[in-house]
Coordinates of C-alpha atoms and ligand atoms in Angstrom, one line a residue:
M16 CA 87.5 133.7 127.8
N17 CA 87.9 132.6 131.4
L18 CA 90.7 130.0 131.4
D19 CA 90.2 128.9 135.0
K20 CA 86.5 128.3 134.3
I21 CA 87.3 126.3 131.1
L22 CA 89.5 124.0 133.2
I23 CA 86.7 123.4 135.7
N24 CA 84.3 122.7 132.9
L25 CA 86.7 120.3 131.2
E26 CA 87.2 118.5 134.6
E27 CA 83.5 118.2 135.0
I28 CA 83.2 116.5 131.6
V29 CA 86.1 114.0 131.8
G30 CA 87.1 113.9 135.5
K31 CA 90.0 115.6 137.2
D32 CA 92.6 113.1 136.0
F33 CA 91.9 113.7 132.4
A34 CA 92.0 117.4 131.9
S35 CA 95.0 119.6 132.6
N36 CA 96.6 123.0 132.1
K37 CA 99.8 122.2 133.9
S38 CA 102.9 123.3 131.9
E39 CA 104.7 120.0 132.6
E40 CA 101.7 118.1 131.1
L41 CA 101.3 120.4 128.2
Y42 CA 105.0 120.4 127.2
I43 CA 104.7 117.2 125.2
Y44 CA 101.7 118.5 123.3
S45 CA 103.5 121.7 122.3
Q46 CA 105.8 119.9 119.9
D47 CA 106.2 116.8 117.8
P48 CA 109.2 114.7 116.6
G49 CA 109.5 116.7 113.4
A50 CA 111.2 120.1 112.7
S51 CA 108.2 122.4 113.6
E52 CA 108.9 125.0 116.2
P53 CA 107.0 124.3 119.5
R54 CA 103.7 126.3 119.9
P55 CA 101.7 127.0 123.1
V56 CA 98.8 124.8 124.2
D57 CA 96.3 125.9 126.8
F58 CA 94.7 122.6 127.8
V59 CA 94.8 118.9 127.1
V60 CA 91.7 116.7 127.6
M61 CA 91.3 113.0 127.2
P62 CA 87.7 112.0 126.7
K63 CA 86.4 108.4 127.1
T64 CA 83.1 108.5 125.3
V65 CA 81.4 110.2 122.4
E66 CA 79.1 112.1 124.7
E67 CA 82.2 113.6 126.4
V68 CA 83.6 114.6 123.0
Q69 CA 80.2 116.3 122.3
K70 CA 80.3 118.2 125.5
I71 CA 83.9 119.4 124.9
V72 CA 83.0 120.6 121.4
K73 CA 79.9 122.4 122.7
L74 CA 82.1 124.1 125.4
A75 CA 84.7 125.1 122.8
N76 CA 81.9 126.7 120.8
K77 CA 80.6 128.6 123.8
E78 CA 84.0 129.8 124.8
K79 CA 85.3 130.2 121.2
I80 CA 88.4 128.3 122.0
P81 CA 90.3 126.2 119.4
L82 CA 90.1 122.3 119.6
V83 CA 92.8 120.1 118.1
P84 CA 92.1 116.4 117.7
M85 CA 95.1 114.2 118.2
G86 CA 95.9 110.5 117.8
G87 CA 99.5 109.5 118.2
G88 CA 100.8 112.9 117.1
L89 CA 103.3 111.3 114.7
T90 CA 102.8 113.0 111.4
L91 CA 106.0 114.9 111.9
S92 CA 104.5 118.0 110.2
G93 CA 103.1 119.7 113.3
L94 CA 99.5 118.9 112.5
V95 CA 98.5 118.4 116.1
I96 CA 100.5 121.3 117.5
P97 CA 97.8 124.0 117.9
I98 CA 98.4 127.0 115.7
K99 CA 96.2 129.3 117.7
G100 CA 96.5 127.7 121.1
G101 CA 93.5 126.1 122.7
I102 CA 92.6 122.5 123.7
V103 CA 94.3 119.4 122.4
I104 CA 91.8 116.6 122.5
D105 CA 93.9 113.5 122.9
M106 CA 91.8 110.5 121.7
K107 CA 93.8 107.7 123.2
R108 CA 91.3 106.7 125.9
M109 CA 88.7 105.9 123.2
D110 CA 90.3 102.6 122.7
K111 CA 87.6 100.0 122.2
I112 CA 87.6 97.4 119.4
I113 CA 83.9 97.2 119.0
E114 CA 83.5 94.6 116.3
I115 CA 85.5 92.5 114.0
N116 CA 83.3 91.3 111.2
E117 CA 85.1 88.3 109.7
T118 CA 82.6 87.7 106.9
S119 CA 82.4 91.2 105.6
R120 CA 86.0 91.8 106.6
Y121 CA 86.0 95.0 108.6
A122 CA 86.9 96.3 112.0
L123 CA 84.7 98.8 113.8
I124 CA 86.9 100.6 116.3
E125 CA 87.1 103.8 118.4
A126 CA 89.3 106.5 117.2
G127 CA 92.0 106.1 119.8
I128 CA 92.9 102.5 118.8
T129 CA 96.6 102.4 117.9
T130 CA 98.1 100.4 115.0
G131 CA 100.0 98.3 117.6
K132 CA 96.7 97.4 119.4
I133 CA 94.8 96.4 116.3
L134 CA 97.7 94.3 115.1
S135 CA 98.1 92.4 118.3
Y136 CA 94.3 92.0 118.7
L137 CA 93.9 90.5 115.3
K138 CA 97.0 88.3 115.7
Q139 CA 95.5 86.8 118.9
H140 CA 91.8 86.6 118.0
H141 CA 91.6 86.6 114.1
P142 CA 94.9 85.4 112.9
N143 CA 93.7 85.1 109.3
L144 CA 93.1 88.8 109.0
Q145 CA 95.4 91.8 108.6
P146 CA 94.6 95.5 108.9
P147 CA 96.0 98.4 106.8
I148 CA 98.8 99.9 108.9
P149 CA 101.7 102.2 108.1
D150 CA 105.4 101.7 108.8
A151 CA 105.0 104.2 111.6
P152 CA 105.7 103.4 115.3
P153 CA 102.9 101.3 116.9
S154 CA 101.6 104.2 118.9
A155 CA 100.2 105.8 115.8
T156 CA 96.4 105.5 115.7
V157 CA 94.6 103.8 112.9
A158 CA 92.3 106.9 112.6
G159 CA 95.2 109.4 112.5
N160 CA 96.7 107.3 109.7
V161 CA 93.7 106.7 107.5
L162 CA 92.6 110.3 108.0
I163 CA 95.8 111.6 106.3
H164 CA 95.7 109.4 103.2
G165 CA 98.2 107.1 104.9
S166 CA 99.8 104.2 103.2
G167 CA 101.6 100.9 103.9
Y168 CA 102.2 97.4 102.8
L169 CA 98.6 96.9 101.4
S170 CA 98.6 100.2 99.4
Q171 CA 99.9 98.9 96.1
R172 CA 97.0 96.4 95.9
Y173 CA 94.2 98.3 97.5
G174 CA 95.1 102.0 97.3
D175 CA 95.8 104.6 100.0
Y176 CA 94.3 103.9 103.4
G177 CA 91.9 106.8 103.3
G178 CA 90.1 104.7 100.6
L179 CA 89.8 101.8 103.0
I180 CA 87.5 103.6 105.4
N181 CA 84.0 102.0 105.3
G182 CA 82.3 104.4 107.6
L183 CA 82.7 107.1 110.3
E184 CA 81.0 108.4 113.4
V185 CA 81.8 112.1 113.7
V186 CA 81.2 114.8 116.3
L187 CA 80.6 117.7 114.0
P188 CA 81.9 121.2 114.9
N189 CA 78.5 122.2 116.3
G190 CA 78.5 119.2 118.6
E191 CA 76.0 117.0 116.7
I192 CA 76.9 113.3 116.1
A193 CA 76.6 112.2 112.5
K194 CA 77.3 108.9 110.8
F195 CA 78.8 108.5 107.3
G196 CA 78.7 105.5 105.0
S197 CA 76.5 102.4 105.1
C198 CA 76.2 102.8 108.9
S199 CA 74.1 105.9 108.4
V200 CA 71.4 103.6 107.0
S201 CA 72.2 100.1 108.2
N202 CA 73.6 98.3 111.2
Y203 CA 76.5 97.1 109.1
W204 CA 79.6 99.2 108.5
F205 CA 80.4 97.5 105.3
G206 CA 81.0 100.3 102.8
R207 CA 80.5 103.9 101.8
G208 CA 77.7 103.7 99.2
P209 CA 75.5 103.8 97.4
I210 CA 74.6 107.2 98.8
P211 CA 76.4 110.6 98.4
D212 CA 79.8 110.0 99.8
F213 CA 81.0 112.7 102.2
I214 CA 83.7 110.6 103.9
G215 CA 86.3 112.4 101.8
L216 CA 85.4 115.6 103.5
F217 CA 87.3 114.3 106.6
I218 CA 90.3 112.9 104.9
S219 CA 93.4 115.1 104.9
A220 CA 91.2 117.8 106.5
F221 CA 93.6 117.7 109.6
G222 CA 90.7 117.8 112.1
T223 CA 89.2 120.9 110.6
M224 CA 85.8 119.4 109.8
G225 CA 85.0 117.4 113.0
I226 CA 86.2 114.8 115.4
I227 CA 86.0 111.2 114.3
T228 CA 85.0 109.0 117.3
K229 CA 84.4 105.6 115.5
L230 CA 85.5 104.2 112.2
S231 CA 85.2 101.1 110.2
I232 CA 88.2 100.0 108.2
Q233 CA 88.6 97.2 105.7
L234 CA 90.5 94.1 106.7
F235 CA 92.3 91.7 104.4
P236 CA 93.2 88.0 104.3
K237 CA 96.6 87.5 105.9
P238 CA 99.0 85.5 103.7
N239 CA 100.9 82.5 105.1
M240 CA 104.2 83.7 103.8
R241 CA 105.7 87.0 102.7
D242 CA 109.1 87.7 101.1
I243 CA 110.9 90.4 99.4
V244 CA 112.4 90.3 95.9
F245 CA 115.3 92.8 96.1
G246 CA 117.0 94.6 93.3
L247 CA 119.3 97.5 92.7
M248 CA 119.5 99.9 89.8
K249 CA 121.6 103.0 89.0
D250 CA 119.4 105.0 86.6
P251 CA 116.2 106.5 88.0
N252 CA 114.9 106.8 84.5
N253 CA 114.3 103.1 84.5
I254 CA 111.8 103.4 87.4
P255 CA 108.6 104.0 85.3
S256 CA 109.1 101.0 83.0
V257 CA 110.1 98.5 85.8
L258 CA 107.1 99.6 87.9
S259 CA 104.8 99.3 85.0
K260 CA 105.9 95.7 84.4
I261 CA 105.8 94.7 88.1
T262 CA 102.3 96.0 88.5
A263 CA 101.1 94.3 85.3
T264 CA 101.8 90.9 86.9
G265 CA 99.1 91.6 89.5
L266 CA 101.4 89.6 92.0
A267 CA 103.0 92.3 94.1
E268 CA 101.6 93.0 97.5
D269 CA 103.7 96.2 98.0
V270 CA 106.4 97.9 96.0
L271 CA 108.9 100.1 97.7
L272 CA 111.9 102.0 96.2
G273 CA 114.5 104.0 97.9
M274 CA 117.8 105.7 97.7
Q275 CA 119.9 106.3 100.8
D276 CA 123.5 107.0 101.2
K277 CA 123.7 104.9 104.3
P278 CA 124.8 102.1 104.8
D279 CA 127.8 102.8 102.5
W280 CA 127.1 99.9 100.1
M281 CA 123.8 101.4 99.1
K282 CA 125.3 104.7 98.0
G283 CA 124.7 105.5 94.3
Y284 CA 121.9 102.9 94.0
I285 CA 118.2 102.9 93.9
F286 CA 116.9 99.8 95.7
L287 CA 113.7 98.1 94.6
M288 CA 111.7 95.8 96.9
T289 CA 108.7 93.9 95.6
Y290 CA 106.8 92.2 98.4
I291 CA 105.4 88.8 97.4
T292 CA 103.0 86.6 99.3
G293 CA 101.9 83.0 99.1
D294 CA 100.6 79.9 100.9
A295 CA 103.8 77.9 100.4
Q296 CA 107.5 78.4 99.6
E297 CA 106.9 77.1 96.0
D298 CA 104.5 80.0 95.4
L299 CA 107.2 82.4 96.5
N300 CA 109.9 80.7 94.4
D301 CA 107.7 80.9 91.3
Q302 CA 107.2 84.6 91.8
V303 CA 110.8 85.3 92.4
K304 CA 111.6 83.8 89.0
I305 CA 109.0 86.1 87.4
F306 CA 110.3 89.2 89.1
K307 CA 114.0 88.3 88.5
K308 CA 113.3 88.3 84.8
I309 CA 111.4 91.6 84.9
Y310 CA 114.3 93.2 86.9
R311 CA 116.9 92.0 84.4
K312 CA 115.0 93.2 81.4
S313 CA 114.4 96.7 83.0
G314 CA 118.0 97.5 83.9
A315 CA 117.7 96.4 87.5
R316 CA 120.1 93.9 89.1
F317 CA 118.4 91.2 91.2
M318 CA 120.1 90.6 94.5
K319 CA 119.5 88.1 97.2
A320 CA 118.3 90.4 99.9
P321 CA 120.7 90.5 102.9
E322 CA 119.0 88.6 105.7
K323 CA 119.5 91.5 108.1
L324 CA 117.8 93.9 105.7
K325 CA 114.9 91.4 105.2
E326 CA 114.5 91.1 108.9
L327 CA 114.3 94.9 109.2
Y328 CA 111.8 95.4 106.4
L329 CA 109.6 92.4 107.1
G330 CA 109.7 93.1 110.8
K331 CA 107.9 96.5 110.3
P332 CA 107.8 99.1 111.5
I333 CA 111.3 98.9 113.1
F334 CA 113.2 99.9 109.9
A335 CA 111.6 103.3 109.4
A336 CA 112.2 104.2 113.0
G337 CA 115.8 103.2 112.8
A338 CA 116.5 105.1 109.6
A339 CA 114.9 108.1 111.2
D340 CA 117.8 108.7 113.4
F341 CA 120.8 108.8 111.0
R342 CA 122.0 112.1 112.5
K343 CA 121.5 111.1 116.1
G344 CA 119.8 113.5 118.4
G345 CA 116.3 112.3 117.7
G346 CA 115.2 114.6 114.9
F347 CA 113.3 113.2 111.9
E348 CA 111.3 115.2 109.4
Y349 CA 109.9 113.3 106.6
V350 CA 107.9 115.0 103.9
G351 CA 105.9 113.2 101.3
A352 CA 104.2 114.0 98.1
F353 CA 101.7 112.2 96.0
M354 CA 103.0 112.2 92.5
P355 CA 102.5 111.0 89.0
L356 CA 104.8 108.1 88.0
E357 CA 106.4 110.0 85.1
K358 CA 107.9 112.6 87.4
I359 CA 109.5 110.1 89.9
P360 CA 112.9 110.0 88.2
E361 CA 113.3 113.7 88.4
A362 CA 112.0 113.7 92.0
Y363 CA 114.8 111.3 93.0
V364 CA 117.5 113.4 91.3
K365 CA 116.3 116.8 92.6
G366 CA 115.3 115.5 96.0
A367 CA 118.9 114.2 96.6
E368 CA 120.2 117.6 95.4
I369 CA 118.1 119.4 98.0
A370 CA 119.3 117.1 100.8
K371 CA 123.0 117.6 99.9
K372 CA 122.5 121.4 99.6
F373 CA 121.5 121.4 103.3
G374 CA 124.1 118.9 104.4
I375 CA 121.6 116.1 105.0
V376 CA 122.2 112.4 104.1
P377 CA 119.9 111.8 101.1
T378 CA 117.2 109.4 102.1
L379 CA 114.5 109.1 99.6
G380 CA 111.8 106.5 99.0
S381 CA 108.6 105.9 97.2
R382 CA 105.7 103.5 97.4
L383 CA 103.1 102.5 94.9
I384 CA 99.5 103.3 95.7
G385 CA 96.7 101.5 93.9
G386 CA 98.9 100.0 91.1
I387 CA 100.8 102.8 89.6
H388 CA 98.0 105.4 89.6
T389 CA 99.8 107.3 92.3
I390 CA 103.2 107.1 93.9
V391 CA 103.9 108.5 97.3
M392 CA 107.4 109.9 97.4
F393 CA 109.2 110.3 100.7
F394 CA 111.9 112.8 101.3
S395 CA 113.4 112.2 104.7
Y396 CA 115.6 114.7 106.5
S397 CA 117.0 113.6 109.8
F398 CA 118.5 116.2 112.1
N399 CA 120.0 116.6 115.5
R400 CA 117.3 118.1 117.7
A401 CA 120.0 119.7 120.0
D402 CA 121.4 121.7 117.1
P403 CA 119.2 124.7 116.1
K404 CA 121.1 125.2 112.8
D405 CA 120.5 121.5 111.8
M406 CA 116.8 122.0 112.6
E407 CA 116.6 125.1 110.5
N408 CA 118.3 123.3 107.6
A409 CA 115.6 120.5 107.8
R410 CA 112.8 123.2 107.7
K411 CA 114.4 124.9 104.7
A412 CA 114.9 121.5 102.9
L413 CA 111.2 120.7 103.7
H414 CA 110.0 123.9 102.1
E415 CA 112.1 123.5 99.0
T416 CA 110.9 119.9 98.7
N417 CA 107.2 121.0 98.9
K418 CA 107.9 123.5 96.1
L419 CA 109.6 120.8 94.0
A420 CA 106.7 118.4 94.5
L421 CA 104.3 121.1 93.3
D422 CA 106.5 122.1 90.3
L423 CA 106.6 118.4 89.3
G424 CA 102.8 118.2 89.3
G425 CA 102.6 116.4 92.6
I426 CA 100.9 117.4 95.9
P427 CA 102.6 117.5 99.3
W428 CA 101.2 114.9 101.6
K429 CA 100.3 115.7 105.3
A430 CA 101.6 119.1 104.5
E431 CA 102.6 121.4 107.4
L432 CA 101.3 124.9 107.5
T433 CA 103.5 126.6 104.9
G434 CA 103.1 123.5 102.6
Q435 CA 99.3 123.8 102.9
Q436 CA 99.5 127.5 101.8
L437 CA 101.7 126.5 98.8
I438 CA 99.0 124.0 97.8
L439 CA 96.2 126.5 98.3
E440 CA 98.0 129.0 96.0
K441 CA 97.9 126.5 93.2
M442 CA 94.4 125.2 93.8
D443 CA 91.5 125.7 91.4
P444 CA 89.7 128.9 92.7
N445 CA 86.3 127.3 92.8
Y446 CA 87.6 124.2 94.7
K447 CA 89.0 126.7 97.2
K448 CA 85.8 128.6 97.4
L449 CA 83.9 125.4 98.1
L450 CA 86.3 124.4 100.8
K451 CA 85.8 127.8 102.5
T452 CA 82.0 127.6 102.2
L453 CA 81.9 124.1 103.6
K454 CA 84.2 125.0 106.5
N455 CA 82.4 128.2 107.4
T456 CA 79.0 126.3 107.2
L457 CA 80.1 123.4 109.4
D458 CA 82.3 125.4 111.8
P459 CA 81.1 129.1 111.9
N460 CA 83.1 129.8 115.1
N461 CA 86.3 128.4 113.5
I462 CA 87.1 126.2 116.5
M463 CA 88.4 123.1 114.7
N464 CA 92.2 123.1 114.4
P465 CA 92.1 126.7 113.1
G466 CA 95.0 127.9 110.9
N467 CA 95.0 124.6 108.9
W468 CA 93.7 124.8 105.4
E469 CA 92.8 128.4 106.0
V470 CA 91.6 129.9 102.8
K471 CA 92.5 133.6 103.0
Ligands
FAD25 C1 109.2 106.5 111.8 C2 107.9 106.9 111.1 C3 107.5 106.2 110.0 C4 106.3 106.5 109.3 N1 105.9 105.7 108.3 C5 104.7 105.9 107.7 C6 104.2 105.1 106.7 O1 104.8 104.1 106.3 N2 103.0 105.4 106.1 C7 102.2 106.5 106.6 O2 101.1 106.6 106.1 N3 102.7 107.3 107.5 C8 103.9 107.1 108.1 N4 104.3 107.9 109.1 C9 103.6 109.1 109.4 C10 102.6 109.1 110.5 O3 103.2 108.7 111.7 C11 101.5 108.1 110.3 O4 100.8 108.4 109.2 C12 100.6 108.0 111.6 O5 99.8 106.9 111.4 C13 99.7 109.1 111.9 O6 98.8 108.7 112.9 P1 98.8 109.5 114.3 O7 97.9 108.8 115.2 O8 100.1 109.8 114.8 O9 98.1 110.9 113.8 P2 98.1 112.3 114.4 O10 99.4 112.9 114.1 O11 97.7 112.3 115.8 O12 96.9 113.0 113.5 C14 97.0 113.1 112.1 C15 96.0 114.2 111.7 O13 94.7 113.6 111.8 C16 93.9 114.4 112.8 N5 93.2 113.5 113.6 C17 93.7 112.6 114.4 N6 92.7 111.9 115.1 C18 91.6 112.5 114.7 C19 90.2 112.3 115.0 N7 89.8 111.3 115.8 N8 89.3 113.1 114.4 C20 89.6 114.1 113.5 N9 90.9 114.3 113.2 C21 91.9 113.5 113.8 C22 94.9 115.3 113.5 O14 94.4 116.5 113.9 C23 96.0 115.5 112.5 O15 95.7 116.5 111.6 C24 105.5 107.6 109.8 C25 106.0 108.3 110.9 C26 107.1 108.0 111.5 C27 107.5 108.8 112.7

């Protein structure tokens, strides 16, 4: 492999300003805001068109050099830090909003579109529509989020965001362009069927199956008003029954629970936030009455949400970013796991024990996905990036949490390398065999984010 020649080739493809092997430019790509150790990167390249992506993939095959697709790089689990070196392909220049279909309610966008950009575009041009976005900072891409089974304020109603993908355009590992979903047959990117549905192959694959260049995501009507019904409870064992009753009403837009020892008044409590929506204040008042009753009957105490807290939560995504820096020093590792509802009480108790064992302020949360069919549990460990011991503690806590999630019948979400291996150890052998066969068939040179989901 001739590294100088690869740089010249990359510059020929994207232009001199958008390919680099300079250490000062690679520095930022060698790490992420989570607790992963930095890893070396050889090149960064920023394509503008699908044809450029194709040429880069073909070059990577010829040179047998790894390629790591990157959106905002904000998963916190090291998923865009190359494991075996190579080229980081930063998608942010592919930032066109191609079509907003108001009637069929979807957005066709390029893969570099950030959640901040789609939000502000819709606000300005289609104020009656809202996109699925996470509580992550606005520089996270829509593609990066939906491709990791992301979730946010629409998930309780509509399921995880991976399920809201209507179609994909993908540069496959051999450099061919393929379309998936209705767009493979029709000019409309309205849905995934009725044909064999391969879109799942690219979700939570962490860039190992191809590079997504365009995607269509579902949009939803934007409510006039949104509010939070806030409650507190002491006993995590009450969680399944209260969630069961809340979801049975069909009224909640989003349901979030959490336990955090800061600020001090929250210590010892699990907070419960049901997001309600309506056209007018009377709609909201009626719903508050219903949920107050449910809370009371389920051992939760209704509380008028403090205005400051409401501001923080309704003004997403500021809250999550603020909570991320409890320790000061800019380190935030937040692991998640998709779990069955019945194991959530135990996850809260044991998750808090793990945090305390490693000297970390317990900060746990969970969000309903698709009613109560799945809960995504968050275990958040903030640390001081300037303190190596603190970082090591966060890594150890993360590992124990992954094991806990698997022991409780859950599956770690956006799992970092060691977490992926823990999942693979438990996976049905024939599922694993199929994964290996598909990967080897699509990517015989193993160039796409190698090291991830590696079946040994
Ligand atoms: C403060 C904070 C709060 C957060 N809150 C939430 C939340 O509420 N909900 C939630 O779901 N997440 C949350 N996250 C996690 C994460 O930031 C988001 O899920 C984010 O949207 C990921 O998008 P990204 O663009 O950063 O993805 P990246 O990290 O860039 O990529 C994610 C994965 O997708 C792959 N990938 C990216 N683009 C492509 C492509 N074009 N083709 C193929 N593969 C690709 C990458 O290789 C990687 O494996 C939060 C993170 C932070 C820091």
